[in-house]
Amino acid sequence: MPILSKATGTECLCVGPRYLATFQPKQVPHFFTDVLVIGSGLAGLRAALEVDPNLSVLVVTKAELQLSNTACAQGGIAAVLGSDDCFDDHVADTLIAGGVLCDRDVVRSVVEEAPRRVFELIEWGTKFDQEGSRLALTREGGHRHNRVVHADGDATGREVMRALAHRVQQAPNISVWQNTFTIDLLIHATQCGGALVWNRQHGKTSIWAKETILAAGGAGQIYRETTNPEVATGDGLAIAYRAGAEIRDLEFMQFHPTVLYVAGSSRHLITEAVRGEGAHLIDRDGHRFMLDYDPRAELAPRDIVSGAIVTQMERTRHPNVYLDLAHLDPQFVRHRFPGISALCAQFGLDITCDRIPVRPGAHYMMGGVTVDRDGRTTLPRLWAAGEVASTGLHGANRLASNSLSEAAVYAAHAGREASTAAALQNDSFHASALENSPIDSGGEPLDIADIRNSLKSLMWRACGVRRDASGLAEAAESIGRWCRYVLSRQFSNPIGWELQNMLIVAGLIVQAATLRTESRGGHIRTDYPEPDDERWNRHISFAVGVSRQDDSIPREAEVNRSRPIARSAVVEPRPQVHHGKTITLEFAGGYWEGKTLHTDSADQEESLLASACYEMAHHGTIGAECVGLSDDAVTYARLHGWPEAADAGLQGAHRYRVVEHRETEQEIVVKLQFQPKNA
């Protein structure tokens, strides 16, 4: 039976069979387990470990156990662990990055649970980097505090996976099938009953499970430029969609700003932490350009940095920009980033003195299979966690290093709930009479590699960092044409099934991007460069036979409309003057009791500090419950040429909260009230 997704105002792209491969219950072996986990990244292994030891768990993974997006993660895990940090600040940073499409309750729950999950990983053997007896914390773009734990300098994911894989292998109730491709979910009586899988040893097998947890990762390989490993072809999204689960927010692909761009090499991520430790972004002429686009410079959220890089590449007519670490201590750089140092050395680059060529690449899918707070999907007996899931944490733009926090939290929830549900069901060892008959595909053999490469190039060109109606229409026409003769075929190996999955997911991404006629977070429309809050404070969801524009986002969400949502359209440099208006800041209480600062002051330091305070208030602090202007204001001032900014009285306990903001034709007045550190 063919499946169809009808998206209002766009031609349907995703027409295909319910099951990709032929199978018949008398001709394939059957395997029974209490809980099936599809995927072996952090989310998959953590979910498996949460299941009751008295229940059987089977982990099915597409490649080797430790080959996943998690294993490639360099930066770290974001959690409130520093003495100068607080949950409210982490919540606020996440909401500023993701905007109104974040679910505030989800954000707070993940932020508050993340430290527990970090300590759990430590208890299970993960060796995070330390400074003396304390965890070493770094800062990445969009974070106002150092709150990212890391391991082996720039190999956090690899270390986390080492510890988790060891623990899984010691668990007697958990079995792992490596190099096993999940073709489709098996649906019986409108419930998920397991999955049809394939490997070279035994061909197709029907796995029957009381509960199934989907943790199959992302879809970066749909794009030509990506940080994702070869296995990230969107399989989890495609099999969930074909099975009838709801998926949403697929237009929000995050493009990492700094991907190593060396001709002939695969695209390797250069972690955000490099900029967090002080690296500069420069163009071909050596100009440090990020200061022209955002006062946070290299520490701005990823959508802004990616957009700025693309603009600068166009202006300089150069295929990339560069990361520059030459001003940092060489010994520190090599110790902090040993993996990146070794990687670049393979191409004759010494990161302590040579410029590192970089450009954006597809990195993380903010959308995914819709889940509730426990990881429950809209399809009974199917759960999801990790990048394949859409939890409401990331909104339109993921805050750096929040993904591993989310994966650990939601995997624990999904594992616990799936375990509870499976324990309530009796063993039946009954295989449903599901089958998918063979069809005569006919025609000549397809050049799958050629179609795949064409799709990846098309998606990068037409649905990459920037999109517009004409490019999306071109993509829709080409993908629709390929789907008509690729999805009608029954392949017998993962190469063909991967291509079919990639086409389905790419088609849905293009449909969602076409529908969302605005720019928001990771979705940038050059023909609609501004956000449209009246129409688009909502999710775009797809399920078999229907698309839906969710009206559940409150109009007066906690992320106040008076606060700009972090976004990047056709990024232009920020003006140095705020529309010619004088900005006055009036302080009450604390270190600056009775102090007034003016941006047009003859005193250069006063003018600079006033600008720093205003920029931080303007970029998200209005209305926040716990706002620290200190670190960000000092960073801003330092970046603008005032190295003594640390002595200005805004550090440590000197914290202020915006209590009033008014604007006239000539002046902007901001009143700030002292807020004690522990308030």
XYZ file of C-alpha atoms in Angstrom:
679
model
C 0.000 0.000 0.000
C 1.569 3.324 -1.022
C 2.015 6.095 1.518
C 1.428 9.749 0.856
C 2.237 12.993 2.628
C -0.035 15.850 1.645
C 1.442 19.247 2.468
C -0.822 22.241 1.977
C 0.243 24.349 -0.981
C 3.032 22.029 -2.158
C 3.109 19.068 -4.491
C 3.531 15.755 -2.708
C 7.085 14.457 -3.016
C 7.022 11.369 -0.795
C 5.036 8.682 -2.567
C 6.315 5.191 -1.915
C 5.580 1.739 -0.524
C 4.759 1.079 3.130
C 7.632 -1.411 3.327
C 10.801 -1.033 1.272
C 11.718 -4.713 1.007
C 9.874 -7.913 0.286
C 9.398 -10.345 3.179
C 7.159 -13.295 4.015
C 6.791 -14.765 7.543
C 7.558 -18.330 6.425
C 10.727 -17.276 4.644
C 12.509 -15.113 7.215
C 13.780 -16.073 10.683
C 12.139 -14.497 13.736
C 13.743 -13.180 16.911
C 11.955 -12.174 20.112
C 13.045 -9.673 22.743
C 11.391 -7.577 25.438
C 12.871 -4.259 24.282
C 14.410 -3.467 20.905
C 16.756 -0.465 20.656
C 17.589 0.811 17.162
C 20.866 2.754 17.279
C 24.026 2.604 19.358
C 24.950 6.207 20.082
C 24.642 7.802 23.503
C 20.830 7.701 23.322
C 20.631 4.057 22.265
C 23.107 2.668 24.782
C 21.835 4.831 27.629
C 18.252 3.691 26.942
C 19.334 0.043 26.901
C 21.061 0.438 30.265
C 17.889 1.844 31.821
C 15.859 -1.287 31.079
C 15.180 -3.636 33.996
C 17.992 -6.258 34.123
C 15.314 -8.967 34.262
C 14.161 -8.021 30.760
C 15.951 -8.862 27.520
C 17.265 -6.017 25.364
C 18.514 -6.190 21.784
C 20.509 -3.242 20.404
C 20.612 -3.169 16.611
C 23.188 -0.847 15.071
C 23.842 -0.027 11.435
C 27.624 -0.192 11.678
C 30.099 -0.948 14.463
C 28.994 -0.363 18.038
C 30.897 2.885 18.505
C 30.369 4.451 15.057
C 27.765 7.173 15.534
C 27.281 10.918 15.650
C 27.962 10.703 19.384
C 31.401 9.214 18.783
C 32.214 12.147 16.480
C 31.203 14.773 19.058
C 34.182 16.942 19.950
C 32.845 19.783 22.087
C 31.183 18.226 25.114
C 28.076 18.133 27.273
C 26.400 21.296 28.563
C 25.411 21.225 32.239
C 25.290 23.681 35.135
C 28.338 22.622 37.138
C 30.245 25.855 37.799
C 29.899 27.865 41.020
C 29.097 31.017 39.041
C 26.390 29.341 36.920
C 22.707 28.646 37.575
C 19.834 26.764 35.966
C 18.044 29.990 35.053
C 20.999 31.172 32.996
C 21.242 27.878 31.105
C 17.485 27.955 30.492
C 17.694 31.548 29.270
C 20.597 30.796 26.916
C 18.707 27.829 25.447
C 15.554 29.902 24.911
C 17.452 32.775 23.322
C 19.045 30.370 20.839
C 15.922 28.306 20.053
C 13.253 31.010 20.314
C 9.553 30.504 20.857
C 9.496 27.026 19.333
C 11.293 25.750 22.436
C 9.056 24.086 24.998
C 10.015 25.968 28.163
C 9.003 23.115 30.479
C 11.157 20.700 28.498
C 14.060 23.143 28.518
C 13.959 23.515 32.282
C 13.591 19.789 32.926
C 16.563 18.899 30.707
C 18.724 21.682 32.152
C 17.976 20.633 35.725
C 18.567 16.925 35.036
C 21.725 17.338 32.928
C 24.204 17.556 35.866
C 22.843 14.277 37.247
C 23.431 12.595 33.890
C 26.991 13.928 33.713
C 27.808 12.522 37.157
C 26.187 9.245 36.125
C 28.534 9.009 33.148
C 31.462 9.654 35.487
C 30.272 6.852 37.779
C 30.146 4.552 34.752
C 33.768 5.241 33.895
C 33.770 8.311 31.638
C 36.949 10.300 32.233
C 36.187 13.972 31.644
C 39.032 16.475 31.622
C 39.871 18.078 34.944
C 41.610 21.145 36.289
C 43.097 19.933 39.535
C 40.335 18.142 41.409
C 37.508 19.852 39.513
C 35.899 19.211 36.153
C 37.339 21.410 33.425
C 34.566 23.554 31.950
C 34.702 25.461 28.693
C 32.383 27.929 27.029
C 30.834 27.719 23.574
C 28.763 30.026 21.404
C 25.510 31.203 22.972
C 26.520 30.250 26.536
C 27.128 33.018 29.047
C 29.147 30.768 31.378
C 31.729 28.013 31.151
C 29.451 24.976 31.452
C 30.624 22.435 28.866
C 32.413 19.337 30.163
C 34.787 17.653 27.732
C 37.123 14.679 27.472
C 40.541 14.123 25.892
C 40.535 17.772 24.900
C 38.409 17.458 21.773
C 37.237 13.823 21.817
C 34.322 13.885 24.248
C 32.028 11.654 22.230
C 34.641 8.974 21.754
C 35.316 8.786 25.504
C 31.609 8.729 26.400
C 31.018 5.921 23.911
C 33.995 3.945 25.248
C 32.562 3.994 28.761
C 28.985 3.224 27.691
C 29.976 0.442 25.292
C 32.016 -1.223 28.030
C 29.081 -1.082 30.433
C 26.661 -2.447 27.829
C 28.999 -5.324 27.042
C 29.072 -6.215 30.759
C 25.265 -6.329 31.018
C 24.050 -9.946 30.667
C 20.550 -8.920 29.543
C 21.756 -6.760 26.620
C 22.706 -8.229 23.236
C 24.141 -6.168 20.370
C 23.807 -6.889 16.662
C 26.390 -4.835 14.799
C 26.401 -4.077 11.059
C 22.658 -4.661 10.968
C 20.452 -2.381 8.876
C 16.905 -1.628 10.044
C 14.718 -1.691 6.935
C 11.339 -0.860 8.491
C 9.308 -0.933 11.671
C 6.797 -3.779 11.856
C 3.282 -2.532 12.557
C 0.474 -4.799 13.705
C -2.953 -3.618 14.898
C -1.767 0.025 14.677
C 1.071 -0.645 17.157
C 4.794 -1.016 16.706
C 5.731 -4.666 17.103
C 9.438 -4.541 16.293
C 11.459 -4.186 13.102
C 12.555 -5.908 9.916
C 16.362 -5.903 9.767
C 19.116 -7.179 7.478
C 22.745 -8.191 7.805
C 25.171 -10.154 5.680
C 25.187 -13.202 7.958
C 21.497 -14.045 7.998
C 19.841 -11.696 5.524
C 16.438 -10.402 6.629
C 15.115 -11.093 10.120
C 11.875 -10.071 11.787
C 12.565 -8.869 15.329
C 9.473 -8.912 17.524
C 9.606 -6.684 20.599
C 7.141 -5.668 23.276
C 8.521 -2.121 23.087
C 10.828 -0.456 20.570
C 13.128 2.541 21.182
C 14.292 4.487 18.133
C 17.698 6.137 18.575
C 18.957 6.052 15.004
C 20.615 9.476 14.843
C 20.499 12.281 12.293
C 20.430 12.999 8.576
C 23.467 15.136 7.749
C 24.530 12.895 4.853
C 21.601 14.277 2.852
C 23.880 17.301 2.305
C 27.125 17.475 0.356
C 28.871 19.406 3.141
C 28.374 17.754 6.529
C 30.125 16.860 9.763
C 28.105 13.654 10.103
C 29.538 10.148 9.573
C 28.517 8.061 6.571
C 25.831 6.256 8.591
C 23.748 9.436 9.199
C 21.363 9.084 6.264
C 18.055 9.822 8.012
C 16.989 6.168 8.278
C 15.286 6.621 11.650
C 13.191 9.526 10.411
C 12.175 7.647 7.270
C 11.192 4.377 8.962
C 9.187 6.237 11.616
C 7.413 8.275 8.942
C 6.538 5.214 6.859
C 5.198 3.508 9.988
C 2.821 6.395 10.699
C 4.598 8.279 13.501
C 4.451 12.065 13.480
C 7.609 13.977 12.616
C 8.058 17.734 12.837
C 10.382 20.728 12.381
C 12.439 19.141 9.596
C 13.142 22.552 8.059
C 15.424 23.283 11.021
C 18.761 21.732 10.106
C 21.643 23.287 12.011
C 24.724 24.109 9.992
C 27.918 24.071 12.014
C 29.940 27.171 11.146
C 33.390 25.582 11.122
C 33.946 22.451 9.078
C 37.476 21.770 7.829
C 37.572 22.589 4.117
C 40.563 20.920 2.468
C 40.296 19.686 -1.098
C 40.292 15.905 -1.247
C 39.562 15.323 2.434
C 36.356 14.326 4.126
C 34.667 17.162 5.996
C 35.769 17.162 9.624
C 34.187 19.194 12.391
C 36.301 21.870 14.055
C 34.600 22.107 17.426
C 32.881 25.208 18.735
C 35.191 24.981 21.727
C 38.055 26.276 19.573
C 36.248 29.605 19.359
C 35.228 29.274 22.986
C 38.903 29.188 23.915
C 39.624 32.350 21.932
C 40.140 31.474 18.244
C 39.280 34.211 15.740
C 37.410 33.899 12.454
C 39.152 35.816 9.685
C 38.566 36.138 5.956
C 41.067 35.746 3.108
C 42.416 39.244 3.818
C 42.984 38.548 7.512
C 40.014 40.670 8.628
C 38.308 39.503 11.822
C 34.812 39.884 10.434
C 32.465 38.518 13.117
C 32.622 41.822 14.999
C 30.904 43.370 11.970
C 27.895 41.108 12.400
C 27.287 40.571 16.104
C 28.748 42.000 19.344
C 29.266 38.465 20.622
C 31.646 37.950 17.708
C 32.844 34.322 17.473
C 30.643 33.384 20.456
C 27.356 34.248 18.747
C 24.883 31.359 18.215
C 25.618 29.029 15.333
C 22.952 30.280 12.926
C 24.358 33.800 13.124
C 27.976 32.673 12.707
C 27.116 30.378 9.762
C 25.184 33.136 8.013
C 27.984 35.631 8.580
C 30.558 33.209 7.148
C 28.490 32.657 4.007
C 28.089 36.420 3.559
C 31.808 37.012 4.038
C 32.677 34.244 1.577
C 30.468 35.938 -1.002
C 31.930 39.363 -0.334
C 35.513 38.167 -0.603
C 34.725 35.732 -3.436
C 36.545 32.988 -1.587
C 35.343 29.395 -0.952
C 36.034 29.521 2.787
C 37.111 31.590 5.772
C 39.747 30.729 8.365
C 40.121 29.970 12.050
C 43.143 31.702 13.534
C 44.711 30.490 16.809
C 48.137 32.071 16.306
C 47.549 34.577 19.131
C 46.977 31.781 21.684
C 49.618 29.887 23.646
C 50.862 27.044 21.390
C 51.328 24.585 24.249
C 47.779 25.213 25.490
C 46.349 24.811 21.975
C 48.063 21.470 21.376
C 47.044 20.154 24.806
C 43.452 21.351 24.557
C 42.844 20.174 20.969
C 45.073 17.150 20.331
C 42.671 15.519 17.877
C 42.234 18.615 15.724
C 45.979 19.247 15.832
C 46.715 15.728 14.585
C 44.006 15.912 11.915
C 45.226 19.211 10.490
C 48.837 18.000 10.572
C 47.846 15.345 8.017
C 47.262 18.202 5.580
C 50.398 20.140 6.484
C 48.661 22.572 8.846
C 50.068 23.554 12.230
C 47.057 24.918 14.106
C 49.253 26.973 16.442
C 50.430 29.188 13.582
C 48.635 28.281 10.338
C 45.160 29.436 9.378
C 42.597 26.607 9.341
C 40.289 26.747 6.270
C 36.646 26.274 7.301
C 33.111 26.724 6.003
C 29.645 25.680 7.268
C 28.304 22.147 6.965
C 25.106 20.299 7.895
C 25.529 19.233 11.487
C 22.374 18.558 13.519
C 18.682 18.019 12.818
C 16.629 20.034 15.328
C 13.433 18.373 14.127
C 12.563 14.700 14.304
C 10.017 12.207 15.554
C 7.611 14.008 17.883
C 7.878 12.756 21.469
C 6.446 13.674 24.873
C 8.397 14.209 28.088
C 9.001 10.452 28.416
C 10.131 9.898 24.833
C 6.775 8.428 23.787
C 5.976 8.906 20.066
C 2.520 9.175 18.499
C 2.797 5.506 17.454
C 1.930 3.117 20.321
C 4.845 1.046 21.676
C 7.415 3.185 19.842
C 9.744 5.511 21.779
C 12.479 7.823 20.532
C 15.498 9.619 21.959
C 18.569 11.442 20.697
C 18.882 13.365 17.434
C 16.105 11.360 15.760
C 13.595 12.756 18.287
C 11.959 16.188 18.476
C 11.550 16.915 22.178
C 10.970 20.673 22.196
C 14.369 21.469 23.708
C 16.102 22.956 20.681
C 13.338 24.987 19.064
C 14.542 26.559 15.827
C 18.236 26.597 16.745
C 20.146 24.237 19.043
C 22.400 25.729 21.691
C 25.894 24.265 21.431
C 26.490 21.030 23.399
C 22.857 20.740 24.500
C 22.348 17.693 22.280
C 24.305 15.190 24.367
C 22.567 16.503 27.491
C 19.195 15.940 25.830
C 20.198 12.487 24.582
C 21.242 11.335 28.045
C 18.105 12.710 29.706
C 15.542 11.463 27.185
C 17.218 8.088 26.727
C 16.919 7.502 30.471
C 13.241 8.475 30.358
C 12.437 6.378 27.270
C 14.349 3.383 28.603
C 12.570 3.545 31.945
C 9.078 3.897 30.459
C 9.614 1.262 27.768
C 10.925 -1.101 30.443
C 7.876 -0.506 32.625
C 5.528 -1.086 29.695
C 7.333 -4.259 28.584
C 7.273 -5.688 32.118
C 3.480 -5.503 32.117
C 3.191 -7.686 28.997
C 3.258 -11.476 28.981
C 5.620 -13.409 26.731
C 3.775 -14.636 23.637
C 6.475 -15.487 21.057
C 3.916 -14.886 18.357
C 4.922 -13.645 14.911
C 2.250 -11.622 13.157
C 1.306 -12.619 9.660
C 2.817 -9.523 8.069
C 4.236 -9.735 4.579
C 5.247 -7.537 1.678
C 4.987 -9.251 -1.667
C 7.623 -8.823 -4.362
C 6.889 -6.515 -7.266
C 8.337 -6.328 -10.759
C 10.397 -3.141 -10.683
C 11.593 -3.563 -14.247
C 13.828 -1.088 -16.006
C 17.593 -0.770 -16.152
C 19.792 -0.933 -13.059
C 20.108 2.447 -11.390
C 23.362 4.282 -10.771
C 22.625 4.722 -7.067
C 25.862 6.572 -6.339
C 25.095 9.137 -9.036
C 21.576 9.807 -7.724
C 22.876 10.032 -4.167
C 25.597 12.539 -5.100
C 23.132 14.577 -7.136
C 20.706 14.681 -4.192
C 23.420 15.793 -1.772
C 24.590 18.574 -4.096
C 21.021 19.705 -4.742
C 20.168 19.884 -1.040
C 23.329 21.866 -0.282
C 22.632 24.298 -3.119
C 18.868 24.724 -2.733
C 18.125 23.930 0.921
C 21.371 24.724 2.705
C 22.334 27.645 4.921
C 20.051 29.867 2.822
C 16.880 29.017 0.930
C 14.451 30.798 -1.386
C 11.323 29.892 -3.315
C 13.019 29.299 -6.661
C 15.701 27.034 -5.215
C 13.168 25.079 -3.175
C 10.960 24.662 -6.239
C 13.952 23.307 -8.167
C 14.673 20.890 -5.332
C 11.036 19.773 -5.133
C 10.904 19.098 -8.871
C 14.128 17.075 -8.920
C 13.392 15.078 -5.761
C 9.863 14.348 -6.979
C 11.227 13.039 -10.258
C 13.825 10.824 -8.561
C 11.216 9.499 -6.128
C 8.958 8.375 -8.920
C 11.441 5.817 -10.213
C 13.532 5.094 -7.087
C 10.819 4.548 -4.463
C 8.937 2.148 -6.746
C 11.835 -0.305 -6.688
C 12.540 -3.104 -4.215
C 16.242 -3.172 -3.465
C 18.018 -6.051 -1.778
C 20.779 -4.240 0.133
C 21.365 -1.180 2.351
C 22.783 0.960 -0.464
C 19.405 1.099 -2.158
C 17.406 1.381 1.079
C 19.595 4.267 2.234
C 18.946 6.168 -0.989
C 15.191 5.659 -0.611
C 15.330 6.924 2.970
C 17.403 9.935 1.957
C 14.926 10.871 -0.774
C 11.959 10.629 1.595
C 13.602 12.776 4.273
C 14.966 15.285 1.765
C 11.504 15.650 0.263
C 9.964 16.352 3.655
C 12.699 18.880 4.492
C 12.035 20.726 1.251
C 8.263 20.676 1.811
C 8.627 22.072 5.321
C 11.123 24.722 4.171
C 8.748 25.756 1.391
C 5.812 26.064 3.780
C 7.680 28.169 6.358
C 7.682 31.569 4.649
C 9.897 33.318 7.181
C 13.417 33.177 8.607
C 13.805 31.670 12.057
C 16.796 30.032 13.721
C 18.386 27.472 11.432
C 15.817 28.118 8.677
C 16.884 31.142 6.601
C 14.741 32.290 3.673
C 16.376 35.104 1.706
C 12.985 35.925 0.171
C 11.425 36.107 3.657
C 14.326 37.467 5.730
C 12.372 38.279 8.914
C 10.472 36.104 11.392
C 6.679 36.133 11.055
C 5.415 35.629 14.595
C 1.769 36.030 13.635
C 1.825 33.078 11.264
C 4.789 30.936 12.211
C 5.076 30.611 15.983
C 4.161 26.978 15.385
C 5.488 23.594 14.340
C 5.080 22.006 10.911
C 4.315 18.322 11.425
C 4.001 15.429 8.988
C 2.428 12.017 9.340
C 1.281 9.548 6.703
C -1.484 11.218 4.728
C -1.457 14.564 6.539
C 0.598 17.641 7.357
C -0.245 19.888 10.287
C 0.662 23.365 11.423
C 0.606 23.184 15.196
C -1.156 26.058 16.978
C -0.019 24.931 20.400
C 2.757 27.510 20.779
C 1.376 30.180 23.128
C 1.196 33.647 21.657
C 2.659 35.170 24.798
C 5.268 32.514 25.413
C 7.865 32.760 28.134
C 10.306 33.890 25.468
C 8.776 37.364 25.326
C 8.149 38.835 21.892
C 9.808 42.041 22.951
C 13.024 40.018 23.078
C 14.540 39.307 19.658
C 14.770 35.670 18.650
C 18.299 34.617 17.724
C 18.289 34.310 13.947
C 20.224 34.998 10.796
C 18.744 35.958 7.462
C 20.964 37.504 4.764
C 23.356 38.570 7.474
C 24.559 42.134 7.258
C 27.031 43.811 9.635
C 25.399 45.281 12.716
C 25.325 49.082 12.735
C 27.636 50.750 15.211
C 24.933 53.253 16.184
C 21.424 52.240 17.278
C 19.524 54.206 14.640
C 21.226 57.386 15.874
C 19.647 57.192 19.326
C 21.364 57.898 22.596
C 21.204 54.995 25.039
C 21.012 55.731 28.746
C 21.323 53.047 31.424
C 20.182 53.821 34.958
C 21.373 51.513 37.766
C 19.783 50.932 41.169
C 21.434 49.040 44.032
C 24.676 47.141 44.209
C 28.051 48.354 42.980
C 26.578 51.000 40.667
C 23.840 52.418 42.896
C 22.704 55.704 41.344
C 25.116 55.388 38.407
C 24.020 56.464 34.919
C 25.864 55.438 31.758
C 25.523 57.033 28.315
C 26.615 55.523 24.998
C 27.489 58.982 23.643
C 29.653 59.882 26.633
C 32.915 61.725 25.969
C 34.521 59.173 28.261
C 35.385 56.291 25.888
C 35.285 53.662 28.628
C 31.859 54.766 29.829
C 30.527 54.760 26.281
C 31.929 51.288 25.637
C 30.590 49.801 28.857
C 27.170 51.367 28.256
C 27.107 49.710 24.832
C 28.126 46.380 26.384
C 25.379 46.518 29.000
C 22.771 47.551 26.471
C 23.726 44.842 23.978
C 23.371 42.159 26.629
C 20.022 43.510 27.744
C 18.890 43.778 24.136
C 19.943 40.211 23.337
C 17.755 38.351 25.731
C 18.025 39.470 29.321
C 14.786 41.456 29.470
C 12.354 39.535 31.636
C 14.742 36.720 32.524
C 14.594 35.479 36.084
C 18.324 35.224 36.735
C 20.429 37.419 34.520
C 24.187 37.841 34.752
C 25.392 40.722 32.640
C 28.868 40.260 34.023
C 30.712 37.741 31.857
C 29.057 38.712 28.583
C 29.399 42.447 29.108
C 33.058 42.048 29.975
C 33.615 39.821 26.934
C 31.906 42.368 24.702
C 33.995 45.216 26.092
C 37.217 43.250 25.727
C 36.431 42.365 22.136
C 35.911 46.054 21.435
C 39.297 47.076 22.698
C 39.009 47.515 26.459
C 41.194 44.821 28.080
C 40.636 46.241 31.563
C 36.904 45.565 31.386
C 37.172 42.969 34.169
C 37.709 45.792 36.646
C 34.532 47.627 35.671
C 32.393 46.246 38.492
C 30.200 43.846 36.514
C 31.958 40.615 37.406
C 31.218 38.178 40.210
C 28.256 39.155 42.372
C 27.579 42.433 40.577
C 24.495 41.313 38.694
C 21.713 43.471 37.344
C 18.268 42.762 35.970
C 16.358 44.895 33.468
C 13.220 46.245 35.120
C 12.176 48.870 32.592
C 12.830 49.615 28.934
C 11.377 52.655 27.171
C 12.139 54.246 23.857
C 11.475 57.637 22.257
C 12.446 59.016 18.886
C 15.728 60.343 20.287
C 16.580 58.114 23.250
C 16.484 54.596 24.667
C 16.353 54.372 28.471
C 17.018 51.102 30.282
C 16.643 50.782 34.051
C 18.530 47.969 35.803
C 18.062 46.697 39.347
C 20.810 44.960 41.315
C 20.109 41.275 41.799
C 22.285 39.446 44.362
C 24.051 36.365 43.082
C 21.990 33.987 45.196
C 18.656 35.709 44.614
